[in-house]
PDB file of C-alpha atoms in Angstrom:
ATOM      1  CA  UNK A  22     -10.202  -6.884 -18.888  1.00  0.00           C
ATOM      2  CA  UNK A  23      -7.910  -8.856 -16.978  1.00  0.00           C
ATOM      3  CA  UNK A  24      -8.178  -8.529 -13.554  1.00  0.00           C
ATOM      4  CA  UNK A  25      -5.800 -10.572 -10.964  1.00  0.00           C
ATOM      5  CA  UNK A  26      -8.030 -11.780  -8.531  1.00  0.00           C
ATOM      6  CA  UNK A  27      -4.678 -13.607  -6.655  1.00  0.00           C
ATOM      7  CA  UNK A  28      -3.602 -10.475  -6.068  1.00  0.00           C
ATOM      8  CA  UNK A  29      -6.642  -9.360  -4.313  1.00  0.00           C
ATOM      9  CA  UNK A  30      -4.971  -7.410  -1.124  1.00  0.00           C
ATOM     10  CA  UNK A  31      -7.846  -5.437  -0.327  1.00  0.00           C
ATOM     11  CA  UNK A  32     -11.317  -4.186  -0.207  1.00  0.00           C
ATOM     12  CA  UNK A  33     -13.580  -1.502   0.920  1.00  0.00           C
ATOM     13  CA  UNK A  34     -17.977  -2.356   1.062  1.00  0.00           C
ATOM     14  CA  UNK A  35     -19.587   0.786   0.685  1.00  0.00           C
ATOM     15  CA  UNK A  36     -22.415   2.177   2.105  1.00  0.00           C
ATOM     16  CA  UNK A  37     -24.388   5.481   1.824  1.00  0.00           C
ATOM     17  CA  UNK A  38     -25.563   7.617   4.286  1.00  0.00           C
ATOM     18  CA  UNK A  39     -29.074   8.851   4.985  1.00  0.00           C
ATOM     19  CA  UNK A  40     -30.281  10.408   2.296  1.00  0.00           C
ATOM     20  CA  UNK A  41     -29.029   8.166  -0.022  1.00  0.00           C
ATOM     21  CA  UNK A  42     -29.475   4.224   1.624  1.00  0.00           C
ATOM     22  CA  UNK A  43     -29.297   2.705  -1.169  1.00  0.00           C
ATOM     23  CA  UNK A  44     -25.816   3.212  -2.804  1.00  0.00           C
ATOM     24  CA  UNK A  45     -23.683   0.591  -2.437  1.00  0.00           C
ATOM     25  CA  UNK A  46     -20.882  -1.009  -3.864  1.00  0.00           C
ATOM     26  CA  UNK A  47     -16.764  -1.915  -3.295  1.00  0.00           C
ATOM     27  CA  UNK A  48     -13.878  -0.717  -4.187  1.00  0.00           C
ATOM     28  CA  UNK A  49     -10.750  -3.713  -4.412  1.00  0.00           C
ATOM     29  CA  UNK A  50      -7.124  -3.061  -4.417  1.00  0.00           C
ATOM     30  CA  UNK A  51      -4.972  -5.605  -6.283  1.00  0.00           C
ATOM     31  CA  UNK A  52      -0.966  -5.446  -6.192  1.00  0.00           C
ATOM     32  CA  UNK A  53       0.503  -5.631  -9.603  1.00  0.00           C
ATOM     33  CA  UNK A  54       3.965  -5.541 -11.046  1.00  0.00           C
ATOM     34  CA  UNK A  55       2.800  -1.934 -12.049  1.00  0.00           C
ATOM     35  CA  UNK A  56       1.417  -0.832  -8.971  1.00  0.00           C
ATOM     36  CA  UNK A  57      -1.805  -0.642  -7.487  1.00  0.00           C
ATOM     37  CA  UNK A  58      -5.084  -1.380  -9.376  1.00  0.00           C
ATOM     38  CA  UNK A  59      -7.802   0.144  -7.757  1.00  0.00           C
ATOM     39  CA  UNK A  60     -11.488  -1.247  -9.249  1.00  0.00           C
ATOM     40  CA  UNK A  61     -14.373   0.750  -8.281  1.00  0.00           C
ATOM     41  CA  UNK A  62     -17.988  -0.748  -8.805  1.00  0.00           C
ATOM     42  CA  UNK A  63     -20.733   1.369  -7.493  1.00  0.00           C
ATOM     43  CA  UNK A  64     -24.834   0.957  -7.195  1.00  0.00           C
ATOM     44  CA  UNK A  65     -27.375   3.240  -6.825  1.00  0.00           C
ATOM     45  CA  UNK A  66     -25.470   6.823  -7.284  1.00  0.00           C
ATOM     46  CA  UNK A  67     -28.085   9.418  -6.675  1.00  0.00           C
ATOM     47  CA  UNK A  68     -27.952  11.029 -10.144  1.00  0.00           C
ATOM     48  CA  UNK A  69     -28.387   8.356 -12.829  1.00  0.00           C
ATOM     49  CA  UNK A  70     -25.890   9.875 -15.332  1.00  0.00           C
ATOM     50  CA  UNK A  71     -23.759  12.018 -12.746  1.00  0.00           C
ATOM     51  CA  UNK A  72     -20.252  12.212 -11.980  1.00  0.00           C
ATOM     52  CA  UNK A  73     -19.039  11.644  -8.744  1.00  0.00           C
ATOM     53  CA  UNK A  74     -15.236  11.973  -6.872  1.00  0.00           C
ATOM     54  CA  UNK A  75     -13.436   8.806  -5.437  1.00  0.00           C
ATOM     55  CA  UNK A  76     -11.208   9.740  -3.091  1.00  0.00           C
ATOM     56  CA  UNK A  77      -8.816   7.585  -0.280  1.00  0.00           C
ATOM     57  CA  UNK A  78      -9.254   9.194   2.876  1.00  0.00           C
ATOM     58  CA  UNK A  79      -7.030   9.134   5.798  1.00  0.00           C
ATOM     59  CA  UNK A  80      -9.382   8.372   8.741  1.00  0.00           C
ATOM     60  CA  UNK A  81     -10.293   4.620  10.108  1.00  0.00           C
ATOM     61  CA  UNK A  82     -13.954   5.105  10.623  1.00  0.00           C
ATOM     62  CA  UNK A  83     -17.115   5.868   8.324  1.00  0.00           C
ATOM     63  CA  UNK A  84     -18.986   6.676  12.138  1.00  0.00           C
ATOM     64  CA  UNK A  85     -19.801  10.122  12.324  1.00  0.00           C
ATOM     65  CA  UNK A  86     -22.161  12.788  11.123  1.00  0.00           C
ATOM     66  CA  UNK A  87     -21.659  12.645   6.895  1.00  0.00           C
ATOM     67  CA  UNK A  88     -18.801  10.195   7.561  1.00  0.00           C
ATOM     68  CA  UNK A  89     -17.057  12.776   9.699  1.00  0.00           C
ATOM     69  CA  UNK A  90     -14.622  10.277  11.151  1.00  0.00           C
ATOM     70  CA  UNK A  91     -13.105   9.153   7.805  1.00  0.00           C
ATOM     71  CA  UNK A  92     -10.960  12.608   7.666  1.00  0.00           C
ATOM     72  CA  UNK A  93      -9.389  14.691   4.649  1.00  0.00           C
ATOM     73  CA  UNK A  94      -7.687  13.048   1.917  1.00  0.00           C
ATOM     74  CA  UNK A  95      -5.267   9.944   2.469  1.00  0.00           C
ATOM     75  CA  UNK A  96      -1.534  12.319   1.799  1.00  0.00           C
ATOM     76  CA  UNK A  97       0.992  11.176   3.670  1.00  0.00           C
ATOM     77  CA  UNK A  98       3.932  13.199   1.578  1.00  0.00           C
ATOM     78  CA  UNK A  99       2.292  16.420   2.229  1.00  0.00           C
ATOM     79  CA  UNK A 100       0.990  17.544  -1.564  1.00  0.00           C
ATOM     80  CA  UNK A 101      -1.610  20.131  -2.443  1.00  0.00           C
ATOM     81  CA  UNK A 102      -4.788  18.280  -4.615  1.00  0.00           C
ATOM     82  CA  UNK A 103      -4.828  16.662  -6.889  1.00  0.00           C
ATOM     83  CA  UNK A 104      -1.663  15.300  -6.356  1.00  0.00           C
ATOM     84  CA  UNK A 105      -2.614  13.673  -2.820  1.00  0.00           C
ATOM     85  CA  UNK A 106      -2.331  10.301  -2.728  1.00  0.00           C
ATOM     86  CA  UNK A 107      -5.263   9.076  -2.429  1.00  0.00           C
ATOM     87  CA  UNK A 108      -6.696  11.475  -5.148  1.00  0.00           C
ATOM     88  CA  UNK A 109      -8.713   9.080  -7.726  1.00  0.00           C
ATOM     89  CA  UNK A 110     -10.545   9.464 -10.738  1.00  0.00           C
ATOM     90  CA  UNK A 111     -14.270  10.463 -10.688  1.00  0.00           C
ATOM     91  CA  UNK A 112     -17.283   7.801 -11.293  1.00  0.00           C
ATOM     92  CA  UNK A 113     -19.200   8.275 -14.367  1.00  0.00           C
ATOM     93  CA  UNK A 114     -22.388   6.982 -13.587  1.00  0.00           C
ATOM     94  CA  UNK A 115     -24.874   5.367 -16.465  1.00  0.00           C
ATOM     95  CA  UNK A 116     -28.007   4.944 -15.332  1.00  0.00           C
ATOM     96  CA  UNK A 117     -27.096   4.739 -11.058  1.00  0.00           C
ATOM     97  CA  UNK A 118     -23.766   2.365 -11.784  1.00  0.00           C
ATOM     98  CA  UNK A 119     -20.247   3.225 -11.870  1.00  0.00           C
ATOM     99  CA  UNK A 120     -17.144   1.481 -12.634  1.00  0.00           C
ATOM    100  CA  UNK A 121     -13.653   2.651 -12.505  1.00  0.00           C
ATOM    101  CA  UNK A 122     -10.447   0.737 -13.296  1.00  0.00           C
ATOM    102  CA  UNK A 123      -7.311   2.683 -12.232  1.00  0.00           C
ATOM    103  CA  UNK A 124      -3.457   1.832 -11.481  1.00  0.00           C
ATOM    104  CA  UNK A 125      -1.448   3.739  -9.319  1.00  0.00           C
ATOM    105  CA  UNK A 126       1.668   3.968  -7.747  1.00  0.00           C
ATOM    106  CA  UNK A 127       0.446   6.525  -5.213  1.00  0.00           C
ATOM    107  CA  UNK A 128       0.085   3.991  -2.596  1.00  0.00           C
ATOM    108  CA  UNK A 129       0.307   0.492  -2.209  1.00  0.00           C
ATOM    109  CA  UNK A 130      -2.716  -2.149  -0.628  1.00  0.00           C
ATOM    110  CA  UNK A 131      -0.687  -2.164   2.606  1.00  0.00           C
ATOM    111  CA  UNK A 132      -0.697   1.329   3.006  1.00  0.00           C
ATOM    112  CA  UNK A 133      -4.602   1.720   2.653  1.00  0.00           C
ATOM    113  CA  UNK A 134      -5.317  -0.382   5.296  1.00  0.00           C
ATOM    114  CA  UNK A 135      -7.485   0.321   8.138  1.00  0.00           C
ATOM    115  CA  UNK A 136      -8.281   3.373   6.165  1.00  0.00           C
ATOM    116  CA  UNK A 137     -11.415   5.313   4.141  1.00  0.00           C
ATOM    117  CA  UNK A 138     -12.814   5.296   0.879  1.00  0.00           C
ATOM    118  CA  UNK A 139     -15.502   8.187  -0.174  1.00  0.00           C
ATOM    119  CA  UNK A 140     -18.110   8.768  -3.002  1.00  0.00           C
ATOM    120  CA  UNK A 141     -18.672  12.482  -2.944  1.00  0.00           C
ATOM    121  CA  UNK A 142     -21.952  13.970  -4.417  1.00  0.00           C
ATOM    122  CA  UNK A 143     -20.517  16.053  -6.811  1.00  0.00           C
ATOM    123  CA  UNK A 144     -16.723  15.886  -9.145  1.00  0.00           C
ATOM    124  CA  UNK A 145     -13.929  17.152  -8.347  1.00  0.00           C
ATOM    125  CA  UNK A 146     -12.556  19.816  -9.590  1.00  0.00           C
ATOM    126  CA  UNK A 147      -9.335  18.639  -9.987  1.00  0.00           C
ATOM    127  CA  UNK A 148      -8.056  22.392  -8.666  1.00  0.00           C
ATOM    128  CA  UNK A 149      -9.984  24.074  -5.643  1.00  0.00           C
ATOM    129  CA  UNK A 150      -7.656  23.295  -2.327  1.00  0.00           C
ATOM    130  CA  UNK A 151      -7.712  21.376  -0.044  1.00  0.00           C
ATOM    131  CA  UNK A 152      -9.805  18.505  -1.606  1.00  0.00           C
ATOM    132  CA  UNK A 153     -11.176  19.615  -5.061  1.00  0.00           C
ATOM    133  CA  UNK A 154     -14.594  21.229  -3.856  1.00  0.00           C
ATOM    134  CA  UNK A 155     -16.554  17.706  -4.264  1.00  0.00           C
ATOM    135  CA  UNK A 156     -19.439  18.337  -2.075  1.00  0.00           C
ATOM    136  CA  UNK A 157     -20.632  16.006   0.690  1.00  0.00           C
ATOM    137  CA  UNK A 158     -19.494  12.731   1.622  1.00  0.00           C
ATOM    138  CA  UNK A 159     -22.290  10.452   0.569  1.00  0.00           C
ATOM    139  CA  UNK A 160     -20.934   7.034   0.825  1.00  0.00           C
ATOM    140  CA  UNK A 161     -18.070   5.171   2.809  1.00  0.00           C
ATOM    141  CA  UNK A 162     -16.453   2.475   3.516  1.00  0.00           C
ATOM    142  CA  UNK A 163     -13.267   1.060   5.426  1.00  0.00           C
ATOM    143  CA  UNK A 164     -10.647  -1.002   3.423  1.00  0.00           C
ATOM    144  CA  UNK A 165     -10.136  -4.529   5.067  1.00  0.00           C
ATOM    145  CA  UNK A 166      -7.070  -7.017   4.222  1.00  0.00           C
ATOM    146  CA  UNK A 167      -9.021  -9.918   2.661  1.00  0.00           C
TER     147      UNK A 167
END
């Protein structure tokens, strides 16, 4: 796959919380003519072949009991889930890694800035409102302008 590292806007380092230390990983958000590829690329998910929501949240901190501070999901328009737009795909993990290629024109880099990206422990549902019913936030991180 073809990824346009030139276009490299923005990334997120994530980190888990307590109980799980040792998940890690970023997420990068490249403009394209097409929109916005988000590429996910996760370590150390708690459940070796689990799935796991993504979601773009709206807060500017991962500080906070669970990652409190990061806020519901990034949806500046106002739209009931899934259709928020930071709504993502969930990571399939294979044996404790995940990686996820998607393109959107929910948002743009610029837009994301400053703000959150969360690994739930569980999927989403894709239905349950406000967020999809994806359990606790178990990893965070705040997207930077490279």
């Amino acid at each position: 796959m073809y990824i346009p590292t030139e276009r490299l806007i923005a990334v997120a380092c994530l980190a888990g919380g307590p109980a799980n230390t040792e998940l890690c990983g970023d997420v990068k958000f490249y403009q394209t003519s097409g929109g916005t590829l988000v590429v996910a690329d996760v370590y150390n998910l708690p459940a070796e072949d689990g799935v796991f929501a993504l979601h773009v949240h709206a807060g500017k901190s991962c500080e906070g009991e669970e990652f409190s501070e990061s806020d519901g999901h990034f949806n500046p328009t106002g739209q009931p889930h899934p259709y928020h737009a930071g709504d993502l795909p969930p990571l399939f993990a294979a044996h404790g890694h995940a990686l996820l290629a998607v393109l959107t024109d929910r948002f743009t880099p610029e837009e994301v800035l400053g703000r959150t990206v969360i690994v739930h422990a569980g999927v989403d549902d894709f239905t349950s409102q406000p967020a999809g019913n994806s359990g606790a936030k178990i990893a965070c991180g705040v997207i930077r302008a490279v």
